[in-house]
Amino acid sequence: MQEAGAHEECSDAPRHVAIIMDGNGRWAAKRGLPRLEGHRRGVEALRRTVRAAIELEIRYLTIYSFSSENWRRPAAEIGDLFGLLRIFVRRDLADLHARAVKVRFIGSRQGLPADIADLLGEAENLTCANEGLTLVVAFNYGARQEILAAARAIAQAARRGDLEPGLLDEQGFAAFLDTAGIPDPDLLIRTSGEQRLSNFLLWQSAYAELVFMPVLWPDFDGAALASAINEFRSRDRRFGGLASRAPSLKERA
Ligand code: IPE
Ligand code: IPE
Ligand code: MG
């Protein structure tokens, strides 16, 4: 149960912003370019967004970069996406570290090329003591798979006698998710006009404010992030309770 008023102090600025970075392929198609070019420009949009998030003093930024379902794409595109992740981690890690960014990956490491799995571990290790923005990269991530893995681990712990099923609560369950220790997203943005979650943070987004934007991901920037945050600020988050604030004069008019 949420305590009444527990979230009031956070209602103004989002502490955790999660983004479904969508529309790279359409951005490229509109220009007669290969999809890879859209993905490349998408990495540039990500760099801009991380800088903007730091300036806006967001504490956690989670980005959806490869879903468990993206394995359904042609092998060549999957290879391109993995290649871009390699480039992003290799080229940007030092800069992220210098900006005190703590990098964390969520999703399954199984099935990933060994060099990628090593790279993810390296990025996490290098930045683990940083106290700036936490950048959570959802790579090879699917929320149903994450919840299922948690359920399996919980069942195994119960069978070993390490966990009493009747005492398991929401907090206890969440500790088995990849996002253990990370607060739930306050604001979830999806670009490209699609209005669905595509298996992203299903447990964690129970009370996230959803903002769907028509902008294609490669065109996303600090101004787009600021406009999503303004939209977030105009929402009344009630968490099942009653209105958290009195309506402003403008809203009453
Ligand atoms: C988002 O862009 C990047 C990934 C899903 C990896 P898309 O590749 O989905 O672009 P669209 O949706 O085809 O335009
Ligand atoms: C969601 O986008 C996954 C990522 C952004 C990584 P998709 O483009 O894969 O989602 P669908 O297929 O349109 O639902
Ligand atoms: Mg897409």
PDB file of N, CA, C and O in Angstrom, residues 128-155:
ATOM      1  N   CYS A 128      30.534   1.821 -11.157  1.00  0.00           N
ATOM      2  CA  CYS A 128      29.633   1.403 -10.062  1.00  0.00           C
ATOM      3  C   CYS A 128      29.646   2.336  -8.850  1.00  0.00           C
ATOM      4  O   CYS A 128      28.664   2.410  -8.115  1.00  0.00           O
ATOM      5  N   ALA A 129      30.736   3.063  -8.652  1.00  0.00           N
ATOM      6  CA  ALA A 129      30.783   3.937  -7.471  1.00  0.00           C
ATOM      7  C   ALA A 129      30.329   5.364  -7.795  1.00  0.00           C
ATOM      8  O   ALA A 129      30.311   6.224  -6.913  1.00  0.00           O
ATOM      9  N   ASN A 130      29.979   5.630  -9.057  1.00  0.00           N
ATOM     10  CA  ASN A 130      29.567   6.999  -9.435  1.00  0.00           C
ATOM     11  C   ASN A 130      28.244   7.369  -8.787  1.00  0.00           C
ATOM     12  O   ASN A 130      27.381   6.521  -8.581  1.00  0.00           O
ATOM     13  N   GLU A 131      28.105   8.660  -8.512  1.00  0.00           N
ATOM     14  CA  GLU A 131      26.903   9.095  -7.790  1.00  0.00           C
ATOM     15  C   GLU A 131      26.053  10.083  -8.567  1.00  0.00           C
ATOM     16  O   GLU A 131      25.169  10.727  -8.023  1.00  0.00           O
ATOM     17  N   GLY A 132      26.340  10.233  -9.874  1.00  0.00           N
ATOM     18  CA  GLY A 132      25.513  11.121 -10.697  1.00  0.00           C
ATOM     19  C   GLY A 132      24.299  10.375 -11.225  1.00  0.00           C
ATOM     20  O   GLY A 132      23.761   9.483 -10.562  1.00  0.00           O
ATOM     21  N   LEU A 133      23.901  10.723 -12.440  1.00  0.00           N
ATOM     22  CA  LEU A 133      22.780  10.043 -13.101  1.00  0.00           C
ATOM     23  C   LEU A 133      23.030   8.532 -13.173  1.00  0.00           C
ATOM     24  O   LEU A 133      24.139   8.108 -13.499  1.00  0.00           O
ATOM     25  N   THR A 134      22.019   7.737 -12.871  1.00  0.00           N
ATOM     26  CA  THR A 134      22.100   6.300 -13.150  1.00  0.00           C
ATOM     27  C   THR A 134      21.461   6.064 -14.514  1.00  0.00           C
ATOM     28  O   THR A 134      20.282   6.368 -14.710  1.00  0.00           O
ATOM     29  N   LEU A 135      22.272   5.575 -15.459  1.00  0.00           N
ATOM     30  CA  LEU A 135      21.772   5.276 -16.800  1.00  0.00           C
ATOM     31  C   LEU A 135      21.525   3.774 -16.873  1.00  0.00           C
ATOM     32  O   LEU A 135      22.463   2.979 -16.802  1.00  0.00           O
ATOM     33  N   VAL A 136      20.252   3.406 -16.961  1.00  0.00           N
ATOM     34  CA  VAL A 136      19.894   1.990 -17.006  1.00  0.00           C
ATOM     35  C   VAL A 136      19.600   1.632 -18.462  1.00  0.00           C
ATOM     36  O   VAL A 136      18.684   2.188 -19.069  1.00  0.00           O
ATOM     37  N   VAL A 137      20.396   0.744 -19.019  1.00  0.00           N
ATOM     38  CA  VAL A 137      20.221   0.372 -20.422  1.00  0.00           C
ATOM     39  C   VAL A 137      19.528  -0.985 -20.479  1.00  0.00           C
ATOM     40  O   VAL A 137      20.056  -1.983 -19.981  1.00  0.00           O
ATOM     41  N   ALA A 138      18.322  -0.991 -21.047  1.00  0.00           N
ATOM     42  CA  ALA A 138      17.586  -2.251 -21.195  1.00  0.00           C
ATOM     43  C   ALA A 138      18.023  -2.884 -22.507  1.00  0.00           C
ATOM     44  O   ALA A 138      17.641  -2.431 -23.591  1.00  0.00           O
ATOM     45  N   PHE A 139      18.853  -3.901 -22.409  1.00  0.00           N
ATOM     46  CA  PHE A 139      19.407  -4.543 -23.608  1.00  0.00           C
ATOM     47  C   PHE A 139      19.139  -6.034 -23.522  1.00  0.00           C
ATOM     48  O   PHE A 139      19.466  -6.670 -22.537  1.00  0.00           O
ATOM     49  N   ASN A 140      18.531  -6.579 -24.575  1.00  0.00           N
ATOM     50  CA  ASN A 140      18.045  -7.958 -24.541  1.00  0.00           C
ATOM     51  C   ASN A 140      17.070  -8.107 -23.364  1.00  0.00           C
ATOM     52  O   ASN A 140      17.116  -9.064 -22.617  1.00  0.00           O
ATOM     53  N   TYR A 141      16.224  -7.105 -23.241  1.00  0.00           N
ATOM     54  CA  TYR A 141      15.294  -7.017 -22.102  1.00  0.00           C
ATOM     55  C   TYR A 141      13.853  -7.287 -22.544  1.00  0.00           C
ATOM     56  O   TYR A 141      13.409  -6.801 -23.594  1.00  0.00           O
ATOM     57  N   GLY A 142      13.131  -8.035 -21.718  1.00  0.00           N
ATOM     58  CA  GLY A 142      11.692  -8.213 -21.891  1.00  0.00           C
ATOM     59  C   GLY A 142      11.087  -8.310 -20.504  1.00  0.00           C
ATOM     60  O   GLY A 142      11.599  -9.051 -19.654  1.00  0.00           O
ATOM     61  N   ALA A 143      10.029  -7.549 -20.246  1.00  0.00           N
ATOM     62  CA  ALA A 143       9.477  -7.509 -18.891  1.00  0.00           C
ATOM     63  C   ALA A 143       8.884  -8.855 -18.474  1.00  0.00           C
ATOM     64  O   ALA A 143       9.023  -9.275 -17.324  1.00  0.00           O
ATOM     65  N   ARG A 144       8.218  -9.541 -19.405  1.00  0.00           N
ATOM     66  CA  ARG A 144       7.638 -10.836 -19.018  1.00  0.00           C
ATOM     67  C   ARG A 144       8.741 -11.826 -18.650  1.00  0.00           C
ATOM     68  O   ARG A 144       8.609 -12.580 -17.690  1.00  0.00           O
ATOM     69  N   GLN A 145       9.817 -11.822 -19.430  1.00  0.00           N
ATOM     70  CA  GLN A 145      10.944 -12.718 -19.137  1.00  0.00           C
ATOM     71  C   GLN A 145      11.537 -12.372 -17.774  1.00  0.00           C
ATOM     72  O   GLN A 145      11.927 -13.250 -17.005  1.00  0.00           O
ATOM     73  N   GLU A 146      11.633 -11.077 -17.481  1.00  0.00           N
ATOM     74  CA  GLU A 146      12.190 -10.623 -16.205  1.00  0.00           C
ATOM     75  C   GLU A 146      11.321 -11.092 -15.030  1.00  0.00           C
ATOM     76  O   GLU A 146      11.822 -11.606 -14.018  1.00  0.00           O
ATOM     77  N   ILE A 147      10.004 -10.957 -15.190  1.00  0.00           N
ATOM     78  CA  ILE A 147       9.076 -11.351 -14.118  1.00  0.00           C
ATOM     79  C   ILE A 147       9.098 -12.874 -13.940  1.00  0.00           C
ATOM     80  O   ILE A 147       9.103 -13.391 -12.815  1.00  0.00           O
ATOM     81  N   LEU A 148       9.165 -13.578 -15.066  1.00  0.00           N
ATOM     82  CA  LEU A 148       9.220 -15.038 -15.007  1.00  0.00           C
ATOM     83  C   LEU A 148      10.501 -15.503 -14.302  1.00  0.00           C
ATOM     84  O   LEU A 148      10.463 -16.415 -13.454  1.00  0.00           O
ATOM     85  N   ALA A 149      11.616 -14.886 -14.638  1.00  0.00           N
ATOM     86  CA  ALA A 149      12.896 -15.260 -13.997  1.00  0.00           C
ATOM     87  C   ALA A 149      12.819 -14.999 -12.492  1.00  0.00           C
ATOM     88  O   ALA A 149      13.332 -15.792 -11.685  1.00  0.00           O
ATOM     89  N   ALA A 150      12.173 -13.894 -12.112  1.00  0.00           N
ATOM     90  CA  ALA A 150      12.018 -13.575 -10.691  1.00  0.00           C
ATOM     91  C   ALA A 150      11.168 -14.655 -10.011  1.00  0.00           C
ATOM     92  O   ALA A 150      11.505 -15.145  -8.924  1.00  0.00           O
ATOM     93  N   ALA A 151      10.071 -15.046 -10.666  1.00  0.00           N
ATOM     94  CA  ALA A 151       9.181 -16.064 -10.088  1.00  0.00           C
ATOM     95  C   ALA A 151       9.933 -17.383  -9.897  1.00  0.00           C
ATOM     96  O   ALA A 151       9.796 -18.051  -8.862  1.00  0.00           O
ATOM     97  N   ARG A 152      10.756 -17.723 -10.894  1.00  0.00           N
ATOM     98  CA  ARG A 152      11.550 -18.963 -10.784  1.00  0.00           C
ATOM     99  C   ARG A 152      12.518 -18.887  -9.600  1.00  0.00           C
ATOM    100  O   ARG A 152      12.625 -19.828  -8.815  1.00  0.00           O
ATOM    101  N   ALA A 153      13.222 -17.766  -9.502  1.00  0.00           N
ATOM    102  CA  ALA A 153      14.221 -17.613  -8.432  1.00  0.00           C
ATOM    103  C   ALA A 153      13.532 -17.648  -7.066  1.00  0.00           C
ATOM    104  O   ALA A 153      14.058 -18.232  -6.104  1.00  0.00           O
ATOM    105  N   ILE A 154      12.344 -17.060  -6.987  1.00  0.00           N
ATOM    106  CA  ILE A 154      11.600 -17.043  -5.724  1.00  0.00           C
ATOM    107  C   ILE A 154      11.169 -18.473  -5.354  1.00  0.00           C
ATOM    108  O   ILE A 154      11.306 -18.904  -4.204  1.00  0.00           O
ATOM    109  N   ALA A 155      10.690 -19.212  -6.361  1.00  0.00           N
ATOM    110  CA  ALA A 155      10.253 -20.589  -6.107  1.00  0.00           C
ATOM    111  C   ALA A 155      11.440 -21.434  -5.623  1.00  0.00           C
ATOM    112  O   ALA A 155      11.310 -22.248  -4.704  1.00  0.00           O
TER     113      ALA A 155
END
